[in-house]
């Protein structure tokens, strides 16, 4: 909230609020004192009051816009105020009524034993609340019949009356405003199409209710069997027993700042093929990246998502550290663009890859992880052609803002360059840059003979343009232009994904309308624009060859690591 407020200074005797005016501004007193006087109307007037630092007033303006019920005047020589208008509040957080309603949904949901005992993670609860739907039924409607299929889910009645009859149990009862119905339907964990109702439910008075369906619940928590009991204690998903001796090194897939990525195969289980990230301890230490490498390992170990690279094992031997990851056979998305005319892809292909990236970033952001290095080179295609996020070396757990300048210059957000503090909105900016590059063939702020400083100047101060079909032979569809323009808003608080609707605003944008319905991307229900043709699980034909470097690696001598440096890797 504080980041959305502006500071104002008033002097002794200045009138801050006049009684009777329409309220549209909320105030917090930072310094000094104010007098609340002529409070109330008619016979309900109250004594004058004095307000000081930390107190607030005008909060009703955020919800009702009613006339002010008192005068507020500065009585200190100088009064510092933090100010936020109703428009700014609603733009960044939504309508206060909606926020209150969401809070009530949260309380109701967690009051149900099956959900309370499940000990759901905070991001899971928020995901469930995002999927709550409003449903209505007219009086006389039969919404459930014994022996017939019915939708499973839990619903909270906010208006109206329903009469429920269960002849087998000899029960007749009514459900009215505030009642919950459907919890028993979640006890059936078999195929949804096999569920049958056991009661007759008829609407007596027009009903309005909020519904959380089985489909929505399973999309968030995986299976209904998680409800009603705490999650089991689980060990790390990583294979703690794997060592370098278990793996056969085949060839180099890529080169990084501190090492290489090898195609490897498990000796005892040859069907298991991996990408082995090998990094040099001394180089990591020399660049001051020890903590970041350990953080990357810990973040990857905590994540399980089909569109973020899966970490299988992590270990260290001698002067190297190793991260064993799933082998993604399609190669870099960057190379896909390089092989196409104009170094860009069709609108439909960009929508598909952009949807994959949006799901990946959303998964990280819900866990308060910002990625900070989105670019085409960090997106790899798997065997089905789906784009998967890799290389979380700059990823960081952040609940507010972070101030480290990092990432790739072409994709950095203005607030990252200026050092004013950045959060998830910086990833949204990078997403906008990547969408533009996929559709146009170059990043939006790159120009001929660019230097890093001239590039940064453009990002911070200047705009960008889209090519036109008439002049350049290719263009960007209106919906594509709109989502990019809104993602590349200079001010992070006004950027798509960072205003009231959050990342739902990105997923529900018209550009994604054909593809982001009910998690079709995550469930891999859509055919990718390009599916790699592969001979076998070891086919690495979509990666560059590094034969000379591989020959050098055969002659590598292990370096003795000083004890003080070795200690820094103890938590890897």
Coordinates of C-alpha atoms in Angstrom, one line a residue:
X1 CA 0.0 0.0 0.0
X2 CA 2.8 2.4 0.9
X3 CA 4.4 2.2 -2.5
X4 CA 1.1 3.4 -4.0
X5 CA 0.9 6.5 -1.8
X6 CA 2.2 10.0 -2.5
X7 CA 3.5 12.4 0.1
X8 CA 1.9 15.8 0.8
X9 CA 2.9 18.6 3.2
X10 CA 0.4 21.0 4.7
X11 CA 0.9 23.9 7.1
X12 CA -0.9 25.0 10.3
X13 CA -4.4 26.1 9.5
X14 CA -4.6 24.3 6.2
X15 CA -7.9 22.5 5.6
X16 CA -7.3 18.9 4.6
X17 CA -10.9 17.8 4.4
X18 CA -14.0 19.9 4.3
X19 CA -17.2 18.4 5.8
X20 CA -19.8 17.6 3.2
X21 CA -17.5 17.2 0.2
X22 CA -17.4 13.9 -1.7
X23 CA -14.7 11.7 -0.4
X24 CA -12.2 10.0 -2.7
X25 CA -8.9 10.2 -0.8
X26 CA -7.4 8.3 2.1
X27 CA -4.7 9.8 4.4
X28 CA -2.1 8.5 6.8
X29 CA -0.4 11.0 9.2
X30 CA 3.4 10.6 8.9
X31 CA 4.4 13.7 11.0
X32 CA 2.5 16.4 12.9
X33 CA -1.0 16.6 14.2
X34 CA -4.5 17.3 12.8
X35 CA -7.8 18.3 14.3
X36 CA -11.0 16.4 13.5
X37 CA -13.8 18.9 14.3
X38 CA -17.5 19.4 13.6
X39 CA -17.8 15.6 13.5
X40 CA -21.1 14.0 12.6
X41 CA -24.5 15.2 11.5
X42 CA -27.5 16.6 13.4
X43 CA -27.9 15.2 16.9
X44 CA -25.1 12.7 16.5
X45 CA -22.3 15.2 16.6
X46 CA -19.2 14.2 18.5
X47 CA -16.4 15.9 20.4
X48 CA -13.4 17.2 18.5
X49 CA -10.4 14.9 18.3
X50 CA -6.7 15.2 17.6
X51 CA -4.8 12.8 15.4
X52 CA -1.1 12.2 15.3
X53 CA 1.6 10.1 13.5
X54 CA 0.5 6.6 12.5
X55 CA -3.2 7.5 12.5
X56 CA -5.3 7.5 9.4
X57 CA -8.5 9.0 8.2
X58 CA -10.8 9.1 5.1
X59 CA -10.8 5.3 4.7
X60 CA -14.5 5.3 3.9
X61 CA -13.6 7.1 0.6
X62 CA -12.0 3.9 -0.6
X63 CA -15.3 2.0 -0.3
X64 CA -18.3 4.3 -0.5
X65 CA -17.4 7.7 -1.9
X66 CA -19.8 9.2 0.6
X67 CA -19.8 12.8 1.8
X68 CA -17.2 13.7 4.4
X69 CA -18.7 13.7 8.0
X70 CA -16.1 16.0 9.6
X71 CA -13.6 18.8 9.0
X72 CA -9.9 18.0 9.2
X73 CA -7.4 20.8 9.7
X74 CA -3.6 20.9 10.3
X75 CA -2.7 22.1 13.8
X76 CA 1.0 21.6 13.7
X77 CA 3.3 24.0 11.9
X78 CA 4.1 21.2 9.4
X79 CA 2.1 18.1 8.8
X80 CA 3.4 15.3 6.5
X81 CA 0.7 13.1 5.0
X82 CA 0.8 9.9 2.9
X83 CA -2.1 10.2 0.4
X84 CA -3.9 7.7 -1.8
X85 CA -6.9 8.3 -3.9
X86 CA -9.7 5.8 -4.5
X87 CA -8.7 5.4 -8.2
X88 CA -5.2 4.5 -7.3
X89 CA -6.4 2.0 -4.7
X90 CA -8.8 0.3 -7.0
X91 CA -6.3 0.2 -9.8
X92 CA -3.6 -1.6 -7.7
X93 CA -5.8 -3.7 -5.3
X94 CA -9.3 -3.8 -6.8
X95 CA -12.5 -2.7 -5.3
X96 CA -12.5 -2.7 -1.5
X97 CA -15.8 -4.6 -1.5
X98 CA -14.1 -7.4 -3.6
X99 CA -11.2 -7.6 -1.3
X100 CA -13.5 -7.9 1.7
X101 CA -15.5 -10.6 -0.2
X102 CA -12.3 -12.5 -0.9
X103 CA -11.3 -12.3 2.7
X104 CA -14.7 -13.8 3.7
X105 CA -14.2 -16.6 1.1
X106 CA -10.9 -17.3 2.7
X107 CA -12.3 -17.5 6.2
X108 CA -15.2 -19.7 5.1
X109 CA -13.0 -22.1 3.1
X110 CA -10.5 -22.5 6.0
X111 CA -13.4 -23.0 8.4
X112 CA -14.3 -26.3 6.6
X113 CA -12.5 -29.2 8.4
X114 CA -11.5 -30.9 5.2
X115 CA -9.6 -27.8 4.0
X116 CA -8.3 -26.7 7.5
X117 CA -6.8 -30.2 8.2
X118 CA -5.1 -30.3 4.8
X119 CA -2.7 -27.6 5.9
X120 CA -2.6 -26.1 2.4
X121 CA 0.3 -23.7 1.5
X122 CA -0.6 -20.0 1.2
X123 CA -0.1 -19.9 -2.5
X124 CA -2.5 -22.9 -2.8
X125 CA -5.2 -21.1 -0.8
X126 CA -4.8 -18.0 -3.0
X127 CA -5.0 -20.2 -6.1
X128 CA -8.3 -21.7 -4.9
X129 CA -9.7 -18.3 -4.2
X130 CA -8.8 -17.2 -7.7
X131 CA -11.0 -20.0 -9.0
X132 CA -14.1 -19.3 -7.0
X133 CA -17.1 -18.7 -9.3
X134 CA -20.5 -17.0 -8.7
X135 CA -23.5 -19.1 -9.6
X136 CA -27.2 -18.3 -9.6
X137 CA -30.4 -20.5 -9.7
X138 CA -34.0 -19.3 -10.1
X139 CA -36.7 -20.5 -7.7
X140 CA -38.1 -23.9 -8.6
X141 CA -34.8 -25.2 -10.1
X142 CA -33.7 -28.7 -9.2
X143 CA -30.0 -28.6 -8.8
X144 CA -29.5 -32.2 -7.6
X145 CA -31.4 -35.4 -7.9
X146 CA -30.8 -38.8 -6.3
X147 CA -28.9 -41.3 -8.4
X148 CA -28.0 -38.8 -11.1
X149 CA -24.7 -37.3 -11.9
X150 CA -23.9 -34.0 -10.3
X151 CA -21.0 -31.6 -10.1
X152 CA -18.7 -32.1 -7.1
X153 CA -17.6 -29.0 -5.2
X154 CA -18.3 -26.8 -2.3
X155 CA -20.6 -23.8 -2.4
X156 CA -21.4 -21.0 0.0
X157 CA -24.9 -19.5 -0.3
X158 CA -24.9 -15.7 -0.2
X159 CA -28.6 -15.3 -1.0
X160 CA -31.7 -17.4 -1.2
X161 CA -33.0 -20.7 0.2
X162 CA -32.5 -24.4 -0.9
X163 CA -34.5 -27.3 0.4
X164 CA -32.6 -30.6 0.6
X165 CA -34.3 -34.0 0.9
X166 CA -32.5 -37.3 1.6
X167 CA -35.1 -40.1 1.7
X168 CA -32.6 -42.8 2.6
X169 CA -31.5 -41.0 5.7
X170 CA -34.9 -39.5 6.4
X171 CA -33.6 -36.0 6.3
X172 CA -35.3 -32.8 5.2
X173 CA -33.6 -29.5 5.8
X174 CA -33.1 -26.0 4.3
X175 CA -29.9 -24.1 3.4
X176 CA -30.0 -20.3 3.5
X177 CA -27.7 -17.4 3.4
X178 CA -24.4 -18.3 5.1
X179 CA -24.8 -22.0 4.7
X180 CA -22.3 -24.3 3.0
X181 CA -23.3 -27.2 0.8
X182 CA -21.5 -29.9 -1.2
X183 CA -18.6 -30.8 1.2
X184 CA -19.8 -34.4 1.3
X185 CA -19.4 -34.6 -2.5
X186 CA -15.6 -34.2 -2.1
X187 CA -15.4 -37.4 -0.2
X188 CA -15.9 -39.3 -3.5
X189 CA -12.4 -39.5 -5.0
X190 CA -13.2 -41.8 -7.9
X191 CA -13.6 -40.5 -11.5
X192 CA -15.7 -37.4 -11.5
X193 CA -18.0 -38.8 -14.2
X194 CA -18.9 -41.6 -11.9
X195 CA -20.2 -39.4 -9.0
X196 CA -23.9 -39.7 -8.2
X197 CA -26.0 -37.5 -5.9
X198 CA -27.8 -39.0 -3.0
X199 CA -30.2 -36.1 -2.2
X200 CA -32.8 -34.0 -3.9
X201 CA -32.0 -30.2 -3.8
X202 CA -34.6 -27.7 -5.0
X203 CA -34.3 -23.9 -5.0
X204 CA -37.1 -22.4 -2.9
X205 CA -36.0 -18.7 -3.3
X206 CA -33.7 -17.4 -6.0
X207 CA -30.1 -18.4 -5.0
X208 CA -26.8 -16.7 -5.4
X209 CA -23.8 -18.7 -4.3
X210 CA -20.0 -19.0 -4.7
X211 CA -18.7 -22.3 -6.0
X212 CA -15.3 -24.0 -5.9
X213 CA -15.6 -27.0 -8.2
X214 CA -13.8 -30.3 -8.0
X215 CA -12.0 -29.5 -11.2
X216 CA -10.7 -26.2 -9.7
X217 CA -9.6 -27.9 -6.5
X218 CA -7.7 -30.7 -8.3
X219 CA -6.1 -28.1 -10.6
X220 CA -4.5 -26.5 -7.5
X221 CA -3.8 -29.4 -5.1
X222 CA -3.6 -32.3 -7.4
X223 CA -6.0 -34.8 -5.9
X224 CA -9.0 -34.7 -3.5
X225 CA -7.2 -37.3 -1.3
X226 CA -5.1 -34.4 0.1
X227 CA -8.2 -33.0 1.9
X228 CA -9.1 -33.8 5.4
X229 CA -5.6 -34.7 6.7
X230 CA -2.3 -33.0 7.0
X231 CA 0.3 -33.6 4.3
X232 CA 2.7 -36.5 4.9
X233 CA 6.3 -35.7 5.9
X234 CA 8.3 -35.9 2.7
X235 CA 12.0 -35.9 2.1
X236 CA 13.6 -33.8 -0.5
X237 CA 12.6 -34.7 -4.1
X238 CA 16.4 -34.9 -4.9
X239 CA 18.2 -38.2 -5.4
X240 CA 20.7 -38.1 -2.5
X241 CA 22.4 -41.3 -3.6
X242 CA 23.5 -40.3 -7.1
X243 CA 27.2 -39.6 -7.8
X244 CA 29.3 -38.8 -10.8
X245 CA 30.3 -42.5 -11.0
X246 CA 26.6 -43.3 -11.8
X247 CA 26.7 -41.3 -15.0
X248 CA 28.2 -41.8 -18.5
X249 CA 29.2 -38.5 -20.1
X250 CA 28.3 -38.3 -23.7
X251 CA 28.8 -34.8 -25.1
X252 CA 28.6 -31.1 -24.2
X253 CA 25.2 -29.5 -24.7
X254 CA 26.1 -25.9 -23.8
X255 CA 28.5 -23.5 -22.1
X256 CA 27.8 -21.3 -19.2
X257 CA 29.6 -18.6 -17.2
X258 CA 31.0 -21.0 -14.7
X259 CA 31.0 -24.4 -16.5
X260 CA 29.3 -26.6 -19.0
X261 CA 26.2 -28.7 -19.5
X262 CA 26.8 -32.4 -20.4
X263 CA 24.5 -34.9 -21.9
X264 CA 24.7 -37.9 -19.5
X265 CA 23.1 -41.3 -19.1
X266 CA 22.6 -43.4 -16.0
X267 CA 24.8 -46.5 -16.1
X268 CA 22.5 -48.9 -14.3
X269 CA 19.3 -47.4 -15.8
X270 CA 20.2 -46.3 -19.4
X271 CA 16.6 -45.2 -20.1
X272 CA 17.3 -42.3 -17.7
X273 CA 19.0 -39.4 -19.6
X274 CA 20.0 -36.1 -18.0
X275 CA 21.6 -32.7 -18.6
X276 CA 24.4 -32.5 -16.1
X277 CA 25.4 -28.9 -15.2
X278 CA 29.1 -28.9 -14.2
X279 CA 30.4 -25.8 -12.5
X280 CA 33.9 -24.8 -11.3
X281 CA 34.1 -23.9 -7.6
X282 CA 37.0 -21.6 -8.0
X283 CA 35.3 -19.6 -10.7
X284 CA 32.1 -19.4 -8.8
X285 CA 34.0 -18.1 -5.8
X286 CA 36.1 -15.6 -7.9
X287 CA 32.9 -14.0 -9.1
X288 CA 31.2 -14.0 -5.7
X289 CA 28.4 -16.3 -6.8
X290 CA 28.6 -19.0 -4.2
X291 CA 25.4 -17.9 -2.4
X292 CA 23.5 -17.5 -5.7
X293 CA 24.5 -21.0 -6.9
X294 CA 23.4 -22.5 -3.6
X295 CA 20.1 -20.5 -3.7
X296 CA 19.5 -21.8 -7.3
X297 CA 19.9 -25.4 -6.1
X298 CA 17.6 -24.8 -3.1
X299 CA 14.9 -23.1 -5.3
X300 CA 15.0 -25.8 -7.9
X301 CA 14.8 -28.4 -5.2
X302 CA 11.6 -26.8 -3.9
X303 CA 9.8 -26.6 -7.3
X304 CA 7.8 -29.1 -9.2
X305 CA 6.3 -27.7 -12.3
X306 CA 6.1 -29.1 -15.9
X307 CA 7.3 -25.9 -17.4
X308 CA 10.3 -25.3 -15.1
X309 CA 13.4 -27.5 -15.5
X310 CA 13.3 -30.4 -13.0
X311 CA 16.3 -30.8 -10.7
X312 CA 17.0 -34.6 -10.1
X313 CA 20.1 -34.5 -8.0
X314 CA 22.8 -32.1 -6.7
X315 CA 26.2 -33.0 -5.4
X316 CA 29.9 -31.9 -5.3
X317 CA 33.1 -33.8 -6.0
X318 CA 36.6 -32.3 -6.0
X319 CA 36.7 -28.9 -7.6
X320 CA 33.3 -29.1 -9.2
X321 CA 29.7 -29.0 -8.2
X322 CA 27.0 -30.8 -10.2
X323 CA 23.3 -30.3 -10.8
X324 CA 21.5 -33.2 -12.6
X325 CA 18.5 -32.0 -14.5
X326 CA 16.0 -33.5 -17.0
X327 CA 17.3 -33.4 -20.5
X328 CA 15.1 -31.2 -22.7
X329 CA 15.7 -32.3 -26.3
X330 CA 14.2 -29.5 -28.3
X331 CA 17.1 -27.0 -27.9
X332 CA 16.9 -23.2 -27.1
X333 CA 13.8 -21.3 -28.2
X334 CA 16.4 -18.7 -29.3
X335 CA 17.7 -21.1 -32.0
X336 CA 14.2 -21.8 -33.2
X337 CA 13.8 -18.1 -34.0
X338 CA 17.3 -18.0 -35.6
X339 CA 16.2 -20.7 -38.0
X340 CA 13.0 -19.0 -39.1
X341 CA 12.7 -16.2 -41.8
X342 CA 13.0 -12.8 -40.1
X343 CA 14.1 -14.5 -36.9
X344 CA 10.5 -14.4 -35.6
X345 CA 7.6 -16.8 -35.2
X346 CA 4.0 -16.6 -36.2
X347 CA 1.4 -15.0 -33.9
X348 CA 0.0 -18.4 -32.9
X349 CA 3.4 -19.7 -32.0
X350 CA 4.3 -16.6 -30.0
X351 CA 1.0 -17.0 -28.1
X352 CA 1.9 -20.7 -27.3
X353 CA 5.4 -20.0 -26.1
X354 CA 4.3 -16.8 -24.2
X355 CA 1.6 -18.8 -22.4
X356 CA 4.2 -21.4 -21.3
X357 CA 6.5 -18.6 -20.0
X358 CA 3.5 -16.9 -18.2
X359 CA 2.6 -20.2 -16.4
X360 CA 6.3 -20.7 -15.4
X361 CA 6.6 -17.1 -14.0
X362 CA 3.3 -17.3 -12.3
X363 CA 4.3 -20.5 -10.5
X364 CA 7.5 -18.8 -9.2
X365 CA 5.7 -15.6 -8.3
X366 CA 3.1 -17.4 -6.2
X367 CA 6.0 -18.7 -4.1
X368 CA 7.5 -15.2 -3.8
X369 CA 10.3 -16.1 -6.2
X370 CA 11.3 -13.6 -8.9
X371 CA 13.2 -15.0 -11.9
X372 CA 15.1 -11.9 -13.0
X373 CA 16.7 -13.3 -16.2
X374 CA 14.0 -14.1 -18.7
X375 CA 15.3 -14.3 -22.3
X376 CA 15.0 -16.6 -25.2
X377 CA 18.3 -18.4 -24.4
X378 CA 16.9 -19.4 -21.0
X379 CA 13.9 -21.1 -22.5
X380 CA 14.4 -24.7 -23.8
X381 CA 11.9 -26.8 -25.7
X382 CA 11.2 -30.3 -24.5
X383 CA 10.4 -33.4 -26.6
X384 CA 6.8 -32.3 -27.1
X385 CA 7.9 -28.8 -28.2
X386 CA 6.8 -27.1 -24.9
X387 CA 9.0 -24.3 -23.7
X388 CA 10.5 -24.8 -20.3
X389 CA 12.3 -22.3 -18.1
X390 CA 15.9 -23.1 -17.2
X391 CA 18.8 -21.5 -15.4
X392 CA 17.5 -20.0 -12.1
X393 CA 20.9 -18.5 -11.2
X394 CA 19.5 -15.0 -10.7
X395 CA 16.2 -16.2 -9.1
X396 CA 15.6 -14.9 -5.6
X397 CA 13.0 -15.3 -2.9
X398 CA 11.6 -11.7 -2.3
X399 CA 8.6 -10.6 -0.4
X400 CA 9.0 -6.9 -1.0
X401 CA 11.7 -5.4 -3.2
X402 CA 15.3 -6.2 -4.0
X403 CA 17.9 -3.8 -5.3
X404 CA 20.5 -5.9 -7.0
X405 CA 21.1 -5.0 -10.6
X406 CA 21.2 -8.3 -12.5
X407 CA 19.9 -9.9 -15.7
X408 CA 20.5 -9.4 -19.4
X409 CA 20.7 -5.7 -20.4
X410 CA 18.2 -6.0 -23.3
X411 CA 15.5 -7.3 -21.0
X412 CA 16.1 -5.3 -17.9
X413 CA 13.2 -3.2 -16.5
X414 CA 13.7 0.5 -15.9
X415 CA 13.4 0.1 -12.1
X416 CA 16.2 -2.6 -12.2
X417 CA 18.5 -0.2 -14.2
X418 CA 17.7 2.8 -11.9
X419 CA 18.2 0.8 -8.7
X420 CA 14.9 2.0 -7.2
X421 CA 14.0 -1.6 -6.1
X422 CA 12.2 -4.2 -8.1
X423 CA 9.9 -7.2 -7.7
X424 CA 7.7 -9.4 -9.8
X425 CA 6.9 -6.6 -12.2
X426 CA 10.5 -6.8 -13.5
X427 CA 9.7 -10.3 -14.8
X428 CA 6.6 -9.0 -16.5
X429 CA 8.7 -6.3 -18.3
X430 CA 11.1 -9.0 -19.5
X431 CA 8.1 -11.1 -20.7
X432 CA 7.0 -8.1 -22.7
X433 CA 10.5 -7.9 -24.3
X434 CA 10.5 -11.6 -25.1
X435 CA 7.0 -11.4 -26.7
X436 CA 8.1 -8.5 -28.8
X437 CA 11.3 -10.3 -29.9
X438 CA 9.3 -13.5 -30.9
X439 CA 6.9 -11.4 -33.0
X440 CA 9.4 -8.9 -34.5
X441 CA 12.8 -10.6 -34.6
X442 CA 14.7 -8.3 -32.3
X443 CA 14.3 -6.9 -28.7
X444 CA 12.2 -3.7 -28.5
X445 CA 15.0 -1.3 -27.3
X446 CA 17.9 -2.7 -29.3
X447 CA 19.2 -0.3 -32.0
X448 CA 22.1 -0.1 -34.5
X449 CA 25.5 0.5 -32.9
X450 CA 24.0 0.3 -29.4
X451 CA 26.1 0.5 -26.3
X452 CA 25.0 -0.7 -22.9
X453 CA 24.5 3.0 -21.8
X454 CA 22.5 3.9 -24.9
X455 CA 20.4 0.8 -24.5
X456 CA 19.7 1.6 -20.8
X457 CA 18.9 5.2 -21.8
X458 CA 16.3 4.0 -24.3
X459 CA 14.8 1.6 -21.8
X460 CA 14.4 4.2 -19.1
X461 CA 13.4 7.3 -21.1
X462 CA 12.2 6.3 -24.6
X463 CA 9.5 4.3 -26.2
X464 CA 9.6 1.7 -29.0
X465 CA 7.7 1.1 -32.2
X466 CA 6.1 -1.9 -33.9
X467 CA 6.9 -2.7 -37.5
X468 CA 4.1 -2.1 -40.0
X469 CA 3.0 -4.6 -42.7
X470 CA 3.2 -1.9 -45.4
X471 CA 6.7 -0.6 -44.6
X472 CA 8.4 -3.7 -43.2
X473 CA 6.6 -6.6 -44.6
X474 CA 5.4 -7.9 -41.3
X475 CA 3.3 -6.5 -38.4
X476 CA 2.0 -7.3 -35.0
X477 CA -1.7 -8.0 -34.4
X478 CA -3.6 -5.4 -32.3
X479 CA -4.0 -7.8 -29.3
X480 CA -0.3 -8.6 -29.5
X481 CA 0.6 -4.9 -29.5
X482 CA -1.7 -4.2 -26.6
X483 CA -0.3 -6.9 -24.3
X484 CA 3.3 -5.9 -25.1
X485 CA 2.5 -2.2 -24.5
X486 CA 0.9 -2.9 -21.2
X487 CA 3.8 -5.2 -20.1
X488 CA 6.4 -2.6 -21.1
X489 CA 4.8 0.2 -19.0
X490 CA 7.7 2.2 -17.5
X491 CA 6.1 2.4 -14.1
X492 CA 6.0 -1.0 -12.4
X493 CA 2.8 -0.3 -10.4
X494 CA 0.9 0.4 -13.7
X495 CA 2.4 -2.7 -15.5
X496 CA 0.1 -5.5 -16.6
X497 CA 0.3 -8.2 -14.0
X498 CA 1.0 -5.8 -11.2
X499 CA -2.3 -4.0 -10.9
X500 CA -5.4 -5.2 -9.1
X501 CA -6.0 -8.3 -11.2
X502 CA -2.5 -9.6 -10.7
X503 CA -1.2 -12.2 -13.2
X504 CA -4.7 -13.2 -14.0
X505 CA -4.8 -10.0 -16.1
X506 CA -2.0 -11.4 -18.2
X507 CA -3.5 -14.9 -18.6
X508 CA -7.0 -13.5 -19.4
X509 CA -5.7 -10.9 -21.9
X510 CA -7.5 -11.2 -25.3
X511 CA -4.2 -12.3 -26.9
X512 CA -4.2 -15.5 -24.9
X513 CA -7.9 -16.2 -25.2
X514 CA -7.5 -19.3 -27.3
X515 CA -5.0 -21.0 -25.2
X516 CA -5.1 -20.1 -21.4
X517 CA -8.4 -21.8 -20.6
X518 CA -8.4 -23.9 -17.5
X519 CA -4.8 -24.8 -17.5
X520 CA -4.6 -26.4 -21.0
X521 CA -1.0 -25.4 -21.3
X522 CA 0.1 -27.0 -18.0
X523 CA -1.8 -30.2 -18.8
X524 CA -0.2 -30.3 -22.2
X525 CA -3.6 -30.4 -24.0
X526 CA -2.4 -28.3 -26.9
X527 CA -0.1 -29.3 -29.8
X528 CA 3.1 -27.2 -29.9
X529 CA 3.8 -25.2 -33.0
X530 CA 7.0 -27.2 -33.6
X531 CA 7.7 -30.7 -32.2
X532 CA 11.3 -31.9 -32.5
X533 CA 11.9 -35.0 -34.6
X534 CA 14.0 -37.3 -32.3
X535 CA 15.7 -40.6 -33.0
X536 CA 16.0 -41.7 -29.4
X537 CA 16.4 -40.3 -25.8
X538 CA 20.0 -39.4 -26.5
X539 CA 19.3 -37.4 -29.6
X540 CA 21.0 -34.0 -29.1
X541 CA 20.8 -32.8 -32.7
X542 CA 19.1 -29.6 -31.6
X543 CA 22.2 -28.4 -29.7
X544 CA 25.5 -26.9 -30.9
X545 CA 28.5 -29.1 -31.2
X546 CA 31.5 -28.6 -28.8
X547 CA 33.9 -31.4 -30.0
X548 CA 37.1 -29.4 -29.4
X549 CA 36.1 -28.4 -25.9
X550 CA 35.1 -32.0 -25.1
X551 CA 38.6 -33.2 -26.1
X552 CA 40.1 -30.6 -23.7
X553 CA 37.9 -31.8 -20.9
X554 CA 39.3 -35.3 -21.1
X555 CA 42.7 -33.8 -20.1
X556 CA 41.3 -31.8 -17.1
X557 CA 43.3 -32.0 -13.9
X558 CA 41.4 -31.7 -10.6
X559 CA 42.4 -28.5 -8.7
X560 CA 42.9 -28.5 -4.9
X561 CA 40.4 -26.2 -3.3
X562 CA 41.6 -24.1 -0.3
X563 CA 39.8 -25.1 2.9
X564 CA 38.3 -21.7 3.5
X565 CA 36.7 -21.7 0.1
X566 CA 35.6 -25.3 0.4
X567 CA 33.7 -24.4 3.5
X568 CA 31.5 -22.0 1.6
X569 CA 30.1 -24.9 -0.4
X570 CA 29.1 -27.0 2.6
X571 CA 25.4 -26.2 2.2
X572 CA 25.3 -27.2 -1.5

